[in-house]
Coordinates of C-alpha atoms in Angstrom, one line a residue:
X54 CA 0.0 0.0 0.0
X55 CA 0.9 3.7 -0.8
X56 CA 1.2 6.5 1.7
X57 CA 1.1 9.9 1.0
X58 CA 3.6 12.0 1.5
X59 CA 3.4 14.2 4.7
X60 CA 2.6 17.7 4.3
X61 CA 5.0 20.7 4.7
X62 CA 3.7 21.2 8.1
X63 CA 4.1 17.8 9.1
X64 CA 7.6 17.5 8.2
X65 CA 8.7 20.3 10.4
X66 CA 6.7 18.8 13.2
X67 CA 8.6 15.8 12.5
X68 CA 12.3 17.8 12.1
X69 CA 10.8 19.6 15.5
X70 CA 10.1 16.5 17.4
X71 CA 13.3 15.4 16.4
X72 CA 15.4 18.5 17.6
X73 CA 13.1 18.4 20.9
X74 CA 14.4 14.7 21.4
X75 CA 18.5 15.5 20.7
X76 CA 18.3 18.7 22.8
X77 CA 16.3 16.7 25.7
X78 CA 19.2 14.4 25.9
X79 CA 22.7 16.6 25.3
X80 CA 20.8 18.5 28.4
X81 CA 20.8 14.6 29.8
X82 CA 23.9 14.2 29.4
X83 CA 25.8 17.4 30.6
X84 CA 23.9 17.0 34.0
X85 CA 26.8 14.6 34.7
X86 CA 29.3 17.7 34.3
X87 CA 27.6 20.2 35.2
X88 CA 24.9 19.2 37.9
X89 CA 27.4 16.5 39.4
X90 CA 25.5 13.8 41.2
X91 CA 22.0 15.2 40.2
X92 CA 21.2 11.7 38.4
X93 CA 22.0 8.4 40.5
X94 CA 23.1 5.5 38.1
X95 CA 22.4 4.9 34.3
X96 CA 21.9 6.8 31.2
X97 CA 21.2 5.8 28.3
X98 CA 20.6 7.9 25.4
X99 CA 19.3 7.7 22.1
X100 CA 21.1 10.3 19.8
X101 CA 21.0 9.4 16.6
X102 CA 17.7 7.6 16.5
X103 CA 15.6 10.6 16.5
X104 CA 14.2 9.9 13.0
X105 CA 13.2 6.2 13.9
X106 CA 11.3 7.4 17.0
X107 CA 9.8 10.4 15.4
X108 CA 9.0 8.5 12.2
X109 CA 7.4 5.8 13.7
X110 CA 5.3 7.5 16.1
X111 CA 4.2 10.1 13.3
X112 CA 1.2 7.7 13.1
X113 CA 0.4 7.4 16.6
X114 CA -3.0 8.3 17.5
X115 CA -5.6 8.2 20.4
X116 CA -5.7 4.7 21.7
X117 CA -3.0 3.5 20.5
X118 CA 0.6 2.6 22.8
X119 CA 3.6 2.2 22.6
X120 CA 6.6 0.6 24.7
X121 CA 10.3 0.5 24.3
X122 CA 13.2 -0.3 26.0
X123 CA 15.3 1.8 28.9
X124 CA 16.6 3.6 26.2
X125 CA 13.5 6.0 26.2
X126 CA 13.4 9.4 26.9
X127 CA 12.5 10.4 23.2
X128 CA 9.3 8.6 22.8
X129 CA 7.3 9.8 25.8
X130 CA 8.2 13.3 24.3
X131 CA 6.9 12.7 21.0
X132 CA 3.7 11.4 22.4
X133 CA 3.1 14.4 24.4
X134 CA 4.6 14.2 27.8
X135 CA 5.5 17.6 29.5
X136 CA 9.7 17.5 29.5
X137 CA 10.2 19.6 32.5
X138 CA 8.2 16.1 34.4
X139 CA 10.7 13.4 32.1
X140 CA 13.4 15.6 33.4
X141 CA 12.5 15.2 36.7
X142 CA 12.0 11.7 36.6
X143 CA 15.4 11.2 35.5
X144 CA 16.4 13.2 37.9
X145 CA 14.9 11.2 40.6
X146 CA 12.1 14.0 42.1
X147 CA 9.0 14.1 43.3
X148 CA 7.6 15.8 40.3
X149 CA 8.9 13.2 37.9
X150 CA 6.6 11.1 35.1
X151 CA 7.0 8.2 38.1
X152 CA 6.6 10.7 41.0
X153 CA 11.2 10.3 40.9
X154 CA 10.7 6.8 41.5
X155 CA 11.9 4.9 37.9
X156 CA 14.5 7.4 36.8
X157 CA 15.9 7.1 33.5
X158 CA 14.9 3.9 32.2
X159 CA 11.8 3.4 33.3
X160 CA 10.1 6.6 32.1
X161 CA 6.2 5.8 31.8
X162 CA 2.9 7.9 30.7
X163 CA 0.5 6.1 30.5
X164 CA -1.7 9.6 29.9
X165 CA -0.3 9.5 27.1
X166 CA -0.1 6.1 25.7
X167 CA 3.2 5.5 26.8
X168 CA 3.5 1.8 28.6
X169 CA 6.3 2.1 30.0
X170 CA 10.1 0.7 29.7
X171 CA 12.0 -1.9 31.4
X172 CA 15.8 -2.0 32.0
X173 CA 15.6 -6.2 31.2
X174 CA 16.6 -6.5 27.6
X175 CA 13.3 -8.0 25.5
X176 CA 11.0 -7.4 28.2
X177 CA 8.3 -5.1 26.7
X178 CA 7.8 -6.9 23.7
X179 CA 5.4 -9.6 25.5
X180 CA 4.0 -6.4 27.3
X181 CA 3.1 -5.2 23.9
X182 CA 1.5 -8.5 22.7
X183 CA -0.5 -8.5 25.7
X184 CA -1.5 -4.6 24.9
X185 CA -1.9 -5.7 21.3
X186 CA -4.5 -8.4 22.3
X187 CA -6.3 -6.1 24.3
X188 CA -6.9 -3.5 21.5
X189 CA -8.0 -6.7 19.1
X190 CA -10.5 -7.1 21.5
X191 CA -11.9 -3.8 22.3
X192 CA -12.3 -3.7 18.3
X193 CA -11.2 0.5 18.1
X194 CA -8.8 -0.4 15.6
X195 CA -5.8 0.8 18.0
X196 CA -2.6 -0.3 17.2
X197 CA 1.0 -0.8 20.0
X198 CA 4.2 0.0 18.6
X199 CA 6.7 -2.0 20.3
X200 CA 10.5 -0.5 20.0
X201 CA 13.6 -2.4 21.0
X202 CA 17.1 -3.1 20.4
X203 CA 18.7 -5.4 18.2
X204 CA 20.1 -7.5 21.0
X205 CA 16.7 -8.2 21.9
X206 CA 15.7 -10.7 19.6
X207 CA 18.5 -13.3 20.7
X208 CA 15.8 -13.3 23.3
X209 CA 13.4 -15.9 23.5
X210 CA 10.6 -13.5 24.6
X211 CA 11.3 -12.1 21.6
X212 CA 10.6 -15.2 19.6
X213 CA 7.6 -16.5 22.1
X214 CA 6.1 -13.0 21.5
X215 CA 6.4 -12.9 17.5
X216 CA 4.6 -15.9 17.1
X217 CA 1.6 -15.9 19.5
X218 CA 1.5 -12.0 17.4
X219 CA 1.1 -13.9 14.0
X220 CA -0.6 -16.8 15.6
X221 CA -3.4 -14.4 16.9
X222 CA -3.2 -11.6 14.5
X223 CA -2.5 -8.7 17.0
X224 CA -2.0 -5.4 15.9
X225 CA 1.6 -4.8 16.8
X226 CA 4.7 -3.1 15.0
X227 CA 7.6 -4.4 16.4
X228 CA 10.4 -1.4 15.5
X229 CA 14.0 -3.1 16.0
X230 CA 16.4 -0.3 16.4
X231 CA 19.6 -2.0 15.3
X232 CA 21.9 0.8 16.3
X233 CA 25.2 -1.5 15.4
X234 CA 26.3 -2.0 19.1
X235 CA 25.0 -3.9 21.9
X236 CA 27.5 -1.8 24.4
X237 CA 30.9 -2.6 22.9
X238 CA 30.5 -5.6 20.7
X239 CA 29.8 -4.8 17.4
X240 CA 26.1 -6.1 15.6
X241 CA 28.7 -7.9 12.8
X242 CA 30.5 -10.2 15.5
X243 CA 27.5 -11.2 17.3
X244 CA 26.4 -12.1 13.9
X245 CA 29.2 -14.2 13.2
X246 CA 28.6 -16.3 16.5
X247 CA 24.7 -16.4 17.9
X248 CA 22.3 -14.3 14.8
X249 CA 20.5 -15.5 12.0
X250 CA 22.0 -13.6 9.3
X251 CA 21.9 -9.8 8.4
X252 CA 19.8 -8.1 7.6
X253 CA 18.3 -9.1 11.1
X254 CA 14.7 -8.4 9.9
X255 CA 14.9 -12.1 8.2
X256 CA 14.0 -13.7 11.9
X257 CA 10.4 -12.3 10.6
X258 CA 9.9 -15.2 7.9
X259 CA 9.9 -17.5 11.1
X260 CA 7.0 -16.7 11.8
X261 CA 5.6 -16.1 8.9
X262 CA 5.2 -12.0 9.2
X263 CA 6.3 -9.6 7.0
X264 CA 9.9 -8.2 7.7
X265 CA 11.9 -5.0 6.4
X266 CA 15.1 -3.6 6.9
X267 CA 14.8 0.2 6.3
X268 CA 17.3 3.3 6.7
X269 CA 16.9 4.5 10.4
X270 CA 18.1 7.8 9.5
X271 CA 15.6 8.8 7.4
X272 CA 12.5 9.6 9.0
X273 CA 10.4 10.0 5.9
X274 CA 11.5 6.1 5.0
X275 CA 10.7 5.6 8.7
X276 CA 7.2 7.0 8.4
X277 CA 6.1 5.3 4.8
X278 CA 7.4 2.2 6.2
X279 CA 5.7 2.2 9.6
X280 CA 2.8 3.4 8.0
X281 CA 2.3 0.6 5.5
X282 CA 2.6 -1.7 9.1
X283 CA 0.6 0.2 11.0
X284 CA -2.3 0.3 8.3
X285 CA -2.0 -3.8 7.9
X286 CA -2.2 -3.8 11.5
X287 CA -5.3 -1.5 11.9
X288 CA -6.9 -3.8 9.1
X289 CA -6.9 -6.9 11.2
X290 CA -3.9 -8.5 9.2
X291 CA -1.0 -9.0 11.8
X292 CA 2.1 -7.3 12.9
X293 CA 5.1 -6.7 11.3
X294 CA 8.8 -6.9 12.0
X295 CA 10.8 -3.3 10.8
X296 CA 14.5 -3.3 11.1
X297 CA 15.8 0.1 11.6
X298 CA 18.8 0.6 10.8
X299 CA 21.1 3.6 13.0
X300 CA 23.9 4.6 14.5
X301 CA 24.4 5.3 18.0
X302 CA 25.9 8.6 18.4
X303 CA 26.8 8.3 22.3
X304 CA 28.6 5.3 24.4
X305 CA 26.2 2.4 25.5
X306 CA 25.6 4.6 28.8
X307 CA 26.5 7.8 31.4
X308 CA 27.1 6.4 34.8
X309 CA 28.1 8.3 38.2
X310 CA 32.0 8.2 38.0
X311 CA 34.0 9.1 41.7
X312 CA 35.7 13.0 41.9
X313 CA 38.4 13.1 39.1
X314 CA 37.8 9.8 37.2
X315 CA 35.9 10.5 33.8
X316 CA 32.7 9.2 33.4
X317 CA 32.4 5.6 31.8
X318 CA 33.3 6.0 28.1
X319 CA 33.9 9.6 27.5
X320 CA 34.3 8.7 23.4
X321 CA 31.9 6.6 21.5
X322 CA 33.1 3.0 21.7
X323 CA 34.3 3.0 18.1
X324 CA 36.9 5.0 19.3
X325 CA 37.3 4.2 22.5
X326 CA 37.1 0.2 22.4
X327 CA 37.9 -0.3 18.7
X328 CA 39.4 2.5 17.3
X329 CA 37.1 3.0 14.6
X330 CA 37.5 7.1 14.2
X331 CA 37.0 7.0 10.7
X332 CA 33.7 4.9 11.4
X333 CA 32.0 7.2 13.8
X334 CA 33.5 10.6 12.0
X335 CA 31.2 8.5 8.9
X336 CA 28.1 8.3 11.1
X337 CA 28.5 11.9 12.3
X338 CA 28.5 13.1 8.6
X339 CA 25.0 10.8 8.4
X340 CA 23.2 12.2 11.6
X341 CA 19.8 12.6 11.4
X342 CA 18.9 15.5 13.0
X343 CA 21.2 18.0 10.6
X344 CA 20.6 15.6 7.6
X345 CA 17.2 16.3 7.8
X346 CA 17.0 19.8 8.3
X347 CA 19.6 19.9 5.4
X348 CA 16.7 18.2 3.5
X349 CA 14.0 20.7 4.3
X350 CA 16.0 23.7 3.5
X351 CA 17.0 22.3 0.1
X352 CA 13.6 21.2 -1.0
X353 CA 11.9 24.5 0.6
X354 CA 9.4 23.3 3.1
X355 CA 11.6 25.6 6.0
X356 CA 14.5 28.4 5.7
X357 CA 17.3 28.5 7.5
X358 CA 15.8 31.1 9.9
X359 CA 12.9 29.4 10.8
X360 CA 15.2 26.1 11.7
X361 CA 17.4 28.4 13.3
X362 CA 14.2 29.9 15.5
X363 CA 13.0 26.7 16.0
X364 CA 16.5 25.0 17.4
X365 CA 16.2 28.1 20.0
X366 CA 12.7 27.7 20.3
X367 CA 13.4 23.9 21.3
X368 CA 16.8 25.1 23.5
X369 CA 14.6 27.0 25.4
X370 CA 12.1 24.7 26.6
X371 CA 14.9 21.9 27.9
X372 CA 16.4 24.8 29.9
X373 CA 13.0 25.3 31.1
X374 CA 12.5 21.9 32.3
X375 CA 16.2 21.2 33.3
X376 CA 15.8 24.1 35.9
X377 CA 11.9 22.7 36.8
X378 CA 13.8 19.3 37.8
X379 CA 16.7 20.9 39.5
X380 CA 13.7 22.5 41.8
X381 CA 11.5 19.9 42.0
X382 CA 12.2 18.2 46.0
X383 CA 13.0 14.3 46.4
X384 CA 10.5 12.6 47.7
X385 CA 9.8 12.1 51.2
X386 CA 11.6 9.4 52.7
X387 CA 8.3 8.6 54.9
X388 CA 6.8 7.7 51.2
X389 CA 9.6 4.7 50.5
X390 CA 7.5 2.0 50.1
X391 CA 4.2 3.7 49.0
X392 CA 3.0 2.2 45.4
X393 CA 4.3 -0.9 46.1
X394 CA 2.1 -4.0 45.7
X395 CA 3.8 -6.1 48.5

């Protein structure tokens, strides 16, 4: 099937999202430097994904959800959460997404569609066959897109999951985000030893869904891909496994380092582990977010002054919400074990 091209105004929104997502997490990121001890353990960032997130979800709509894994803080964004309460979260306060109690990778919005994250490689995808099922059955014609990693489907929940989803016909996109790495071993040497064969998006014929490998980088391939899933999906005819193909920008994760030590994997680990400069100078060259806006400004849906106004535009607000989080209070030690099921 063939989907139309997204309007002018739908392509900034899309180039927006995506500069709201990159800005969000470089303001992430130098909390470590310049907020030093602000975020307790992990990060784990997404830069260079930005067009797979916002491509995908560019078909989200009311009732409709979406998981992913504990690299997350660009989805909830995309789907309308307020960034000064993500930024909270992640810093661990009481006016967080999870009231400071998930932090960073387990951001979750369920306002706004947004099921939540786990920091257990594979684990949402069964989540989102069990949100699937429950959309088949309330018959709206709602949809779960399920994002993960590439490392994820050398898990068997991964397998279990994609054939009970073809089995039953739920209406699921499962979005692998192959961004190359899982931490420092490259995506070709796990090939060579546990995968299936590249492109990874073969593990689909299995179970007898369609599967696609598509450029990750492009969120206009992104969007007519997704689309075409999303609308099978909607029609009652089953999910569908898309590959997307990026490059991880950052190091696998930011973690608390002691006074004077740098923090864990200061370069990208094509660098740091393999010495593959000429690899990750490559990827730079291909990043999405200035690709993009290169692409806009050639073919003439936006100047260079209104992506300009919009980058400050987008600056602003995640100064906004960094300074929200750095004044939100912890909670209450008296509230410990309040939410708990026990």
């Amino acid at each position: 099937m063939s989907l139309e091209e997204p309007s002018a105004e739908r392509q900034i929104w899309m180039f927006t999202q995506m500069l709201r997502i990159r800005t969000f997490e470089e303001c992430v990121k130098r909390a470590f430097t310049e907020h030093p001890g602000v975020i307790r353990g992990h990060t784990h960032l997404a830069d260079g994904a930005e067009a797979s997130i916002v491509g995908a979800l560019s078909h989200f709509r009311e009732g409709d959800a979406a998981l992913a894994t504990y690299r997350c803080h660009g989805y909830p964004l995309v789907l309308g959460s307020d960034p000064k309460a993500a930024m909270a979260e992640i810093f661990g306060r009481l006016d967080g997404l999870c009231k400071g109690r998930g932090g960073s990778m387990h951001l979750t919005d369920v306002r706004h569609g947004f099921l939540g994250t786990s920091g257990i490689v594979g684990a949402g995808i069964p989540h989102a066959a069990g949100a699937a099922w429950a959309a088949q059955l309330r018959g709206a014609g709602n949809v779960v897109l399920c994002f993960f990693g590439d490392g994820a489907s050398k898990q068997g929940a991964f397998h279990e999951t994609l054939n009970i989803a073809t089995l039953w016909k739920l209406p699921v996109v499962f979005v692998m985000e192959n961004n190359g790495y899982n931490v420092v071993t490259t995506t070709a040497q796990e090939d060579a030893n546990a995968a299936a064969g590249e492109p990874l998006a073969i593990k689909a014929r299995a179970y007898a869904m369609p599967g696609v490998t598509i450029d990750g980088a492009d969120p206009l391939a992104v969007h007519h891909t997704v689309g075409e899933a999303v609308a099978r999906a909607r029609a009652g005819e089953g999910p569908t496994l898309v590959e997307s193909k990026i490059y991880r920008l950052s190091a696998h994760g930011n973690i608390i380092a002691p006074p004077g030590v740098p923090l864990h994997y200061p370069e990208h680990e094509a660098i740091a582990v393999f010495g593959k400069r000429e690899e990750y100078e490559a990827a730079l060259r291909g990043d999405p977010v200035p690709r993009f806006r290169s692409v806009l400004v050639r073919g003439g849906t936006l100047s260079p002054a209104h992506a300009d106004a919009l980058g400050a535009q987008v600056a602003a607000e995640m100064a906004a919400a960094v300074d929200c989080a750095l004044k939100s209070p912890f909670p209450p030690i008296e509230t410990a074990l309040d939410y708990n099921l026990a």
